[in-house]
Amino acid sequence: MVVNVIDRSLKALARRYPKPFVKLVLGSTEGVAVATIENPEINLPERRLDFVYGLRLDDQEYLLHLEFQLQHETDLPERMFTYNALLTAAYRRPAISAVIYLARQEYRRLPEAYAVTFRSRAVHTFTYRVIRLWEYEEAIAGGELKELAPLLVLLAEKGKEETALARTRELVLAIDDEKHRADALSVAITVAARYFSRDFLLEFFKGEMEMLQEASIVQEWINEGLERGRKEGLAEGLEKGLAEGLEKGRKAGKLEGEIETLQRDIQEVLEERFGRVKKGMGKKLAAIDDPAVLRSLLKKSVRVKSLEEFARLLEEV
């Protein structure tokens, strides 16, 4: 399946720098031990959690679940409720849930709860933390949360993206650890590709091209460049590899959105018609990354007479 490059970058940052993310949600990390929960699983078809930390404060253990959002999705409150309940059941620990909205937007209101109402009265209410990351732009640019510097372009006011990118480069180049510096630079370029052209970014980060050979976060993007670098010269090879990676990433983000939407629509149609979709069928559907095939399956999901019939169609793909 095509990988969402922004999502991947956020997960990489969250893995590398847990404390800034925990601080965003809890306000402080004093006395809190933080550990990454790798590949957290919950029994829910076609839903993946963005990131989960294990926390320990005194003798109590918690889970901290983060969902990263470029823009609000209407079904998010219900999903947050479901994620929290299933995480708690799966790990037998209380779960703290938070949504981190990444890109600056003028929202009139962002929901912070999932409510079940009956006769206009709230019967059940589940609340979760909402973080508007652009409200922390000053803390990031000023160095308090400097580990999140690769995200500054997402938070900038319109017309100030280039200034934010320049500050990002300053903060990234100030990182002492060479490997961490290269990884942060890779994330910064990946995120910036949402706003700037390939040629602009290659020129803007021209002096840092060679540094990228130490990066691991988007290493697959520049592997071909490294190979060419052995034949054509390292800097030129890296530049070509990164250029292709940026273009690939831009297309990947758009394509993945279409793929995920089609997969979700198919699943919702099947669940509406036949009830819960088995996990195995969900995995097979998730493995299909051709939009044309998914569009065909969506049409057929409306017409099939049973889940078994649809399963046979999947086997033929």
Coordinates of N, CA, C and O in Angstrom, one line a residue, residues 56-207:
R56 N 4.5 5.6 32.8 CA 4.4 5.1 34.2 C 4.7 6.4 35.1 O 5.6 7.1 34.9
L57 N 3.8 6.6 36.0 CA 3.9 7.7 37.0 C 3.7 7.0 38.4 O 2.6 6.5 38.7
D58 N 4.7 7.1 39.2 CA 4.7 6.4 40.5 C 4.5 4.9 40.2 O 5.2 4.3 39.5
D59 N 3.4 4.4 40.8 CA 3.2 2.9 40.6 C 2.0 2.7 39.6 O 1.6 1.5 39.4
Q60 N 1.6 3.7 38.9 CA 0.5 3.5 38.0 C 0.9 3.5 36.5 O 1.8 4.4 36.1
E61 N 0.4 2.6 35.7 CA 0.8 2.6 34.3 C -0.4 3.1 33.5 O -1.6 2.9 33.8
Y62 N -0.1 3.8 32.4 CA -1.1 4.3 31.5 C -0.7 4.1 30.0 O 0.5 3.8 29.8
L63 N -1.6 4.3 29.1 CA -1.4 4.4 27.7 C -1.7 5.8 27.3 O -2.6 6.4 27.7
L64 N -0.8 6.4 26.4 CA -1.1 7.7 25.8 C -1.2 7.4 24.3 O -0.2 7.1 23.6
H65 N -2.4 7.6 23.8 CA -2.7 7.4 22.4 C -2.8 8.7 21.6 O -3.6 9.6 22.0
L66 N -2.0 8.8 20.6 CA -2.0 10.1 19.7 C -2.6 9.8 18.4 O -2.2 8.8 17.7
E67 N -3.4 10.6 17.9 CA -3.9 10.6 16.5 C -3.5 11.9 15.8 O -3.8 13.0 16.4
F68 N -2.8 11.8 14.7 CA -2.3 13.0 14.0 C -3.3 13.3 12.8 O -3.6 12.4 12.1
Q69 N -3.7 14.5 12.7 CA -4.7 14.9 11.7 C -4.2 16.1 11.0 O -3.9 17.2 11.6
L70 N -4.1 16.0 9.6 CA -3.9 17.2 8.8 C -5.2 18.1 8.8 O -5.1 19.3 8.7
Q71 N -6.3 17.5 8.8 CA -7.6 18.2 8.8 C -8.6 17.3 9.5 O -8.5 16.1 9.7
H72 N -9.7 18.0 10.0 CA -10.7 17.3 10.8 C -11.5 16.3 9.9 O -11.8 16.7 8.8
E73 N -11.8 15.2 10.5 CA -12.7 14.2 9.8 C -13.9 14.0 10.7 O -13.8 13.9 11.9
T74 N -15.1 14.0 10.1 CA -16.3 14.0 10.8 C -16.5 12.8 11.7 O -17.2 12.9 12.8
D75 N -15.9 11.6 11.4 CA -16.1 10.5 12.2 C -15.1 10.3 13.3 O -15.0 9.3 14.0
L76 N -14.2 11.3 13.4 CA -13.1 11.2 14.4 C -13.5 11.0 15.8 O -13.0 10.2 16.5
P77 N -14.5 11.8 16.3 CA -14.9 11.6 17.7 C -15.4 10.1 18.0 O -15.0 9.6 19.0
E78 N -16.1 9.5 17.1 CA -16.5 8.2 17.3 C -15.3 7.2 17.3 O -15.2 6.3 18.1
R79 N -14.4 7.5 16.4 CA -13.2 6.6 16.3 C -12.4 6.8 17.6 O -11.9 5.8 18.1
M80 N -12.3 8.0 18.1 CA -11.5 8.1 19.3 C -12.1 7.4 20.5 O -11.4 6.8 21.3
F81 N -13.4 7.4 20.6 CA -14.1 6.6 21.6 C -13.8 5.2 21.5 O -13.5 4.5 22.5
T82 N -13.9 4.7 20.3 CA -13.7 3.2 20.0 C -12.3 2.8 20.3 O -12.0 1.8 20.9
Y83 N -11.3 3.7 19.8 CA -9.9 3.4 20.0 C -9.6 3.3 21.5 O -8.9 2.4 22.0
N84 N -10.1 4.2 22.3 CA -9.8 4.3 23.7 C -10.4 3.1 24.4 O -9.7 2.4 25.2
A85 N -11.6 2.7 24.1 CA -12.2 1.5 24.7 C -11.5 0.2 24.4 O -11.2 -0.6 25.3
L86 N -11.1 0.1 23.2 CA -10.4 -1.2 22.8 C -9.0 -1.2 23.3 O -8.5 -2.3 23.6
L87 N -8.3 -0.1 23.3 CA -7.0 0.0 23.9 C -7.0 -0.4 25.3 O -6.1 -1.2 25.8
T88 N -7.9 0.1 26.1 CA -8.1 -0.2 27.5 C -8.3 -1.7 27.7 O -7.7 -2.3 28.6
A89 N -9.2 -2.2 26.8 CA -9.5 -3.7 27.0 C -8.3 -4.5 26.6 O -8.0 -5.6 27.2
A90 N -7.5 -4.1 25.5 CA -6.4 -4.9 25.0 C -5.2 -4.9 25.9 O -4.6 -6.0 26.1
Y91 N -5.0 -3.8 26.6 CA -3.7 -3.7 27.4 C -4.0 -3.6 28.9 O -3.1 -3.6 29.7
R92 N -5.3 -3.6 29.3 CA -5.7 -3.6 30.7 C -5.0 -2.4 31.4 O -4.6 -2.5 32.6
R93 N -5.0 -1.3 30.8 CA -4.4 -0.1 31.4 C -5.3 1.1 31.0 O -5.8 1.1 29.9
P94 N -5.5 2.1 31.8 CA -6.2 3.3 31.4 C -5.5 4.0 30.3 O -4.3 4.1 30.3
A95 N -6.3 4.4 29.3 CA -5.8 5.1 28.1 C -6.2 6.6 28.1 O -7.3 6.9 28.3
I96 N -5.2 7.4 27.8 CA -5.4 8.8 27.6 C -5.3 9.1 26.1 O -4.4 8.7 25.5
S97 N -6.4 9.7 25.6 CA -6.4 9.9 24.1 C -6.3 11.4 23.8 O -6.8 12.2 24.5
A98 N -5.6 11.6 22.7 CA -5.4 13.0 22.2 C -5.3 13.0 20.7 O -4.8 12.1 20.1
V99 N -5.9 14.1 20.1 CA -5.8 14.4 18.7 C -4.9 15.6 18.5 O -5.1 16.6 19.2
I100 N -3.9 15.4 17.7 CA -3.0 16.6 17.4 C -3.3 17.0 15.9 O -3.0 16.3 15.0
Y101 N -3.9 18.2 15.8 CA -4.1 18.8 14.5 C -2.9 19.5 14.0 O -2.4 20.3 14.8
L102 N -2.4 19.2 12.9 CA -1.1 19.6 12.4 C -1.0 20.9 11.6 O -0.2 21.7 11.9
A103 N -1.9 21.0 10.6 CA -1.8 22.1 9.7 C -2.7 23.2 10.2 O -3.9 23.0 10.6
R104 N -2.2 24.4 10.2 CA -3.0 25.6 10.6 C -4.2 25.8 9.7 O -4.1 25.9 8.5
Q105 N -5.3 25.8 10.4 CA -6.6 26.1 9.7 C -7.5 26.9 10.6 O -7.4 26.8 11.9
E106 N -8.4 27.6 10.1 CA -9.3 28.4 10.9 C -10.6 27.6 11.2 O -11.6 27.8 10.5
Y107 N -10.5 26.8 12.1 CA -11.7 26.0 12.5 C -12.6 26.9 13.5 O -12.1 27.5 14.4
R108 N -13.9 26.9 13.2 CA -14.8 27.5 14.1 C -14.8 26.8 15.4 O -14.9 27.4 16.5
R109 N -14.8 25.5 15.3 CA -14.9 24.6 16.5 C -14.4 23.2 16.2 O -14.7 22.7 15.1
L110 N -13.7 22.7 17.1 CA -13.2 21.3 16.9 C -13.8 20.5 18.1 O -13.7 20.8 19.2
P111 N -14.5 19.4 17.7 CA -15.1 18.6 18.8 C -14.1 18.0 19.7 O -13.0 17.6 19.3
E112 N -14.4 17.9 21.0 CA -13.5 17.3 22.0 C -14.2 16.1 22.7 O -13.7 15.7 23.8
A113 N -15.3 15.6 22.2 CA -16.0 14.6 22.9 C -16.8 13.8 21.9 O -17.2 14.3 20.8
Y114 N -17.1 12.6 22.2 CA -18.1 11.7 21.5 C -19.3 11.5 22.5 O -19.1 11.1 23.6
A115 N -20.4 11.9 22.1 CA -21.6 11.8 22.9 C -22.7 11.0 22.3 O -23.0 11.1 21.1
V116 N -23.4 10.2 23.2 CA -24.5 9.5 22.8 C -25.7 10.2 23.4 O -25.8 10.4 24.6
T117 N -26.6 10.7 22.5 CA -27.8 11.4 23.0 C -29.1 10.6 22.8 O -29.2 9.8 21.9
F118 N -30.0 10.8 23.7 CA -31.3 10.1 23.7 C -32.3 11.2 24.1 O -32.3 11.7 25.2
R119 N -33.2 11.5 23.1 CA -34.3 12.5 23.4 C -33.6 13.8 23.7 O -34.0 14.5 24.7
S120 N -32.6 14.2 23.0 CA -31.9 15.4 23.1 C -31.1 15.6 24.4 O -30.6 16.7 24.8
R121 N -30.9 14.5 25.1 CA -30.1 14.5 26.3 C -28.9 13.6 26.2 O -29.0 12.5 25.7
A122 N -27.7 14.1 26.6 CA -26.5 13.3 26.5 C -26.6 12.2 27.6 O -26.7 12.5 28.8
V123 N -26.5 11.0 27.1 CA -26.6 9.8 28.0 C -25.1 9.4 28.4 O -24.8 9.0 29.5
H124 N -24.3 9.3 27.3 CA -22.9 9.0 27.6 C -22.0 10.0 26.9 O -22.3 10.4 25.8
T125 N -20.9 10.4 27.5 CA -20.0 11.3 26.9 C -18.5 10.9 27.2 O -18.1 10.6 28.3
F126 N -17.8 10.8 26.1 CA -16.3 10.4 26.2 C -15.6 11.6 25.7 O -15.8 12.1 24.6
T127 N -14.7 12.2 26.5 CA -13.9 13.4 26.1 C -12.5 13.0 25.8 O -12.0 12.0 26.4
Y128 N -11.8 13.7 25.0 CA -10.4 13.5 24.7 C -9.7 14.9 24.5 O -10.4 15.9 24.3
R129 N -8.4 14.9 24.6 CA -7.6 16.1 24.4 C -7.5 16.5 23.0 O -7.3 15.6 22.1
V130 N -7.6 17.8 22.7 CA -7.4 18.3 21.3 C -6.2 19.3 21.4 O -6.3 20.2 22.1
I131 N -5.2 19.0 20.6 CA -4.0 19.9 20.5 C -4.0 20.5 19.1 O -4.0 19.8 18.1
R132 N -4.1 21.8 19.1 CA -3.9 22.6 17.8 C -2.4 23.0 17.8 O -2.0 23.9 18.5
L133 N -1.7 22.3 17.0 CA -0.2 22.4 17.1 C 0.3 23.8 16.8 O 1.3 24.2 17.3
W134 N -0.5 24.5 15.9 CA 0.0 25.9 15.6 C 0.0 26.8 16.8 O 0.6 27.8 16.7
E135 N -0.8 26.4 17.8 CA -0.7 27.3 19.0 C 0.6 27.1 19.7 O 0.9 27.9 20.7
Y136 N 1.4 26.2 19.3 CA 2.7 25.9 20.0 C 3.8 26.3 19.0 O 5.0 26.0 19.3
E137 N 3.5 27.1 18.0 CA 4.5 27.5 17.0 C 5.6 28.3 17.7 O 6.8 28.0 17.4
E138 N 5.3 29.2 18.5 CA 6.3 30.0 19.2 C 7.2 29.1 20.1 O 8.4 29.3 20.1
A139 N 6.6 28.2 20.8 CA 7.4 27.3 21.7 C 8.4 26.4 20.8 O 9.5 26.2 21.3
I140 N 7.9 26.0 19.7 CA 8.8 25.2 18.8 C 9.9 26.1 18.2 O 11.1 25.7 18.3
A141 N 9.5 27.2 17.6 CA 10.5 28.1 16.9 C 11.5 28.7 18.0 O 12.7 28.9 17.6
G142 N 11.0 28.9 19.2 CA 11.9 29.4 20.2 C 12.8 28.4 20.9 O 13.6 28.8 21.7
G143 N 12.6 27.2 20.6 CA 13.5 26.1 21.1 C 12.9 25.3 22.3 O 13.5 24.3 22.6
E144 N 11.8 25.7 22.9 CA 11.3 24.9 24.0 C 10.9 23.5 23.5 O 11.1 22.6 24.3
L145 N 10.3 23.4 22.3 CA 9.9 22.2 21.8 C 10.7 22.0 20.4 O 10.1 21.6 19.4
K146 N 12.0 22.3 20.5 CA 12.8 22.3 19.2 C 12.8 21.0 18.5 O 13.0 21.0 17.3
E147 N 12.5 19.9 19.1 CA 12.5 18.6 18.5 C 11.4 18.5 17.4 O 11.4 17.7 16.5
L148 N 10.4 19.4 17.5 CA 9.3 19.4 16.5 C 9.5 20.4 15.4 O 8.6 20.7 14.6
A149 N 10.7 20.9 15.3 CA 11.0 21.9 14.3 C 10.7 21.5 12.9 O 10.3 22.3 12.1
P150 N 10.9 20.2 12.5 CA 10.5 19.8 11.1 C 9.1 20.1 10.8 O 8.7 20.0 9.6
L151 N 8.2 20.4 11.7 CA 6.8 20.6 11.5 C 6.4 22.0 11.4 O 5.2 22.4 11.1
L152 N 7.4 23.0 11.5 CA 7.1 24.4 11.6 C 6.3 24.9 10.3 O 5.5 25.8 10.4
V153 N 6.7 24.3 9.2 CA 6.0 24.8 7.9 C 4.5 24.6 8.0 O 3.7 25.4 7.5
L154 N 4.1 23.5 8.6 CA 2.7 23.1 8.7 C 2.0 24.2 9.5 O 0.8 24.4 9.3
L155 N 2.7 24.8 10.5 CA 2.0 25.7 11.4 C 2.1 27.2 11.0 O 1.4 28.0 11.6
A156 N 2.8 27.5 10.0 CA 3.0 28.9 9.6 C 1.8 29.5 9.0 O 1.0 28.9 8.4
E157 N 1.6 30.8 9.3 CA 0.5 31.6 8.6 C 0.8 31.6 7.1 O 1.9 31.6 6.7
K158 N -0.3 31.8 6.4 CA -0.1 31.8 4.9 C 0.8 33.0 4.5 O 0.7 34.1 5.0
G159 N 1.8 32.6 3.6 CA 2.7 33.6 3.2 C 4.0 33.7 4.0 O 5.0 34.3 3.6
K160 N 4.0 32.9 5.1 CA 5.2 32.9 6.0 C 5.9 31.6 6.0 O 6.7 31.3 6.9
E161 N 5.5 30.7 5.0 CA 6.1 29.3 5.0 C 7.6 29.3 4.8 O 8.3 28.5 5.4
E162 N 8.1 30.2 4.0 CA 9.5 30.2 3.7 C 10.3 30.7 4.9 O 11.4 30.1 5.2
T163 N 9.8 31.6 5.7 CA 10.4 32.0 6.9 C 10.4 30.9 7.9 O 11.5 30.7 8.6
A164 N 9.3 30.1 8.0 CA 9.3 29.0 8.9 C 10.3 27.9 8.5 O 10.9 27.3 9.3
L165 N 10.4 27.7 7.1 CA 11.4 26.7 6.6 C 12.8 27.1 7.0 O 13.6 26.3 7.4
A166 N 13.1 28.4 6.9 CA 14.5 28.9 7.3 C 14.7 28.6 8.8 O 15.8 28.2 9.1
R167 N 13.7 28.9 9.6 CA 13.9 28.6 11.0 C 14.1 27.1 11.3 O 14.8 26.7 12.2
T168 N 13.3 26.3 10.6 CA 13.4 24.9 10.7 C 14.9 24.5 10.4 O 15.5 23.7 11.2
R169 N 15.4 25.0 9.3 CA 16.8 24.6 9.0 C 17.8 25.0 10.1 O 18.7 24.2 10.5
E170 N 17.6 26.2 10.7 CA 18.5 26.6 11.7 C 18.4 25.7 12.9 O 19.5 25.3 13.5
L171 N 17.2 25.3 13.3 CA 17.0 24.4 14.5 C 17.6 23.0 14.2 O 18.2 22.4 15.1
V172 N 17.3 22.5 13.0 CA 17.8 21.2 12.7 C 19.3 21.1 12.6 O 19.9 20.2 13.2
L173 N 19.9 22.1 12.0 CA 21.4 22.1 11.9 C 22.1 22.3 13.3 O 23.3 22.1 13.4
A174 N 21.3 22.8 14.3 CA 21.9 22.9 15.6 C 21.8 21.7 16.4 O 22.4 21.6 17.6
I175 N 21.2 20.6 15.9 CA 21.2 19.3 16.6 C 22.6 18.7 16.7 O 23.3 18.6 15.7
D176 N 23.0 18.3 17.9 CA 24.4 17.8 18.0 C 24.6 16.5 17.4 O 25.6 16.3 16.7
D177 N 23.7 15.5 17.6 CA 23.8 14.2 17.1 C 23.7 14.2 15.6 O 22.7 14.6 15.0
E178 N 24.7 13.7 14.9 CA 24.7 13.7 13.4 C 23.6 12.9 12.8 O 22.9 13.3 11.8
K179 N 23.3 11.7 13.4 CA 22.2 10.9 12.8 C 20.9 11.5 13.1 O 20.0 11.5 12.2
H180 N 20.7 12.1 14.3 CA 19.4 12.7 14.6 C 19.2 13.9 13.7 O 18.1 14.2 13.2
R181 N 20.3 14.6 13.4 CA 20.2 15.8 12.6 C 19.8 15.5 11.2 O 18.9 16.1 10.5
A182 N 20.4 14.4 10.6 CA 20.0 13.9 9.3 C 18.5 13.5 9.2 O 17.8 13.8 8.3
D183 N 18.1 12.8 10.3 CA 16.7 12.3 10.3 C 15.7 13.5 10.3 O 14.7 13.5 9.6
A184 N 16.1 14.5 11.2 CA 15.2 15.7 11.3 C 15.1 16.4 10.0 O 14.1 16.9 9.6
L185 N 16.3 16.5 9.3 CA 16.3 17.2 8.0 C 15.4 16.4 7.0 O 14.7 17.1 6.2
S186 N 15.5 15.1 7.0 CA 14.6 14.3 6.1 C 13.1 14.6 6.3 O 12.4 14.8 5.4
V187 N 12.7 14.6 7.6 CA 11.3 14.9 7.9 C 11.0 16.3 7.5 O 9.9 16.6 6.9
A188 N 11.9 17.3 7.7 CA 11.6 18.7 7.4 C 11.3 18.8 5.9 O 10.4 19.5 5.4
I189 N 12.2 18.1 5.1 CA 12.0 18.2 3.6 C 10.7 17.5 3.2 O 10.0 18.0 2.3
T190 N 10.4 16.4 3.8 CA 9.2 15.6 3.5 C 8.0 16.5 3.7 O 7.1 16.5 2.9
V191 N 7.9 17.1 4.9 CA 6.8 18.0 5.2 C 6.7 19.2 4.3 O 5.7 19.6 3.8
A192 N 7.9 19.8 4.0 CA 7.9 21.0 3.2 C 7.5 20.7 1.8 O 7.0 21.6 1.1
A193 N 7.6 19.5 1.3 CA 7.2 19.1 0.0 C 5.7 19.3 -0.2 O 5.2 19.4 -1.4
R194 N 4.9 19.5 0.9 CA 3.5 19.8 0.8 C 3.3 21.2 0.3 O 2.2 21.5 -0.3
Y195 N 4.3 22.1 0.5 CA 4.1 23.5 0.2 C 5.0 24.0 -0.9 O 4.7 25.1 -1.5
F196 N 6.2 23.4 -1.1 CA 7.2 23.9 -2.0 C 7.4 23.0 -3.1 O 7.3 21.7 -3.0
S197 N 7.9 23.5 -4.2 CA 8.2 22.7 -5.4 C 9.5 21.9 -5.1 O 10.4 22.3 -4.3
R198 N 9.7 20.9 -5.9 CA 10.9 20.1 -5.8 C 12.2 20.9 -6.0 O 13.2 20.9 -5.3
D199 N 12.1 21.7 -7.1 CA 13.3 22.5 -7.4 C 13.7 23.5 -6.3 O 14.8 23.7 -6.0
F200 N 12.6 24.1 -5.8 CA 12.9 25.1 -4.7 C 13.6 24.4 -3.5 O 14.6 24.9 -2.9
L201 N 13.1 23.2 -3.1 CA 13.6 22.5 -1.9 C 15.1 22.0 -2.2 O 15.9 22.1 -1.3
L202 N 15.3 21.6 -3.4 CA 16.7 21.1 -3.7 C 17.7 22.3 -3.7 O 18.8 22.1 -3.2
E203 N 17.2 23.5 -4.1 CA 18.1 24.7 -4.0 C 18.2 25.1 -2.6 O 19.3 25.5 -2.1
F204 N 17.1 25.1 -1.8 CA 17.1 25.7 -0.5 C 18.0 24.8 0.4 O 18.7 25.3 1.3
F205 N 18.0 23.5 0.2 CA 18.8 22.6 1.1 C 20.0 22.1 0.3 O 20.5 21.0 0.7
K206 N 20.4 22.8 -0.6 CA 21.6 22.4 -1.5 C 22.8 22.0 -0.6 O 23.5 21.0 -0.8
G207 N 23.1 22.8 0.4 CA 24.2 22.6 1.2 C 24.1 21.4 2.1 O 25.1 21.0 2.7

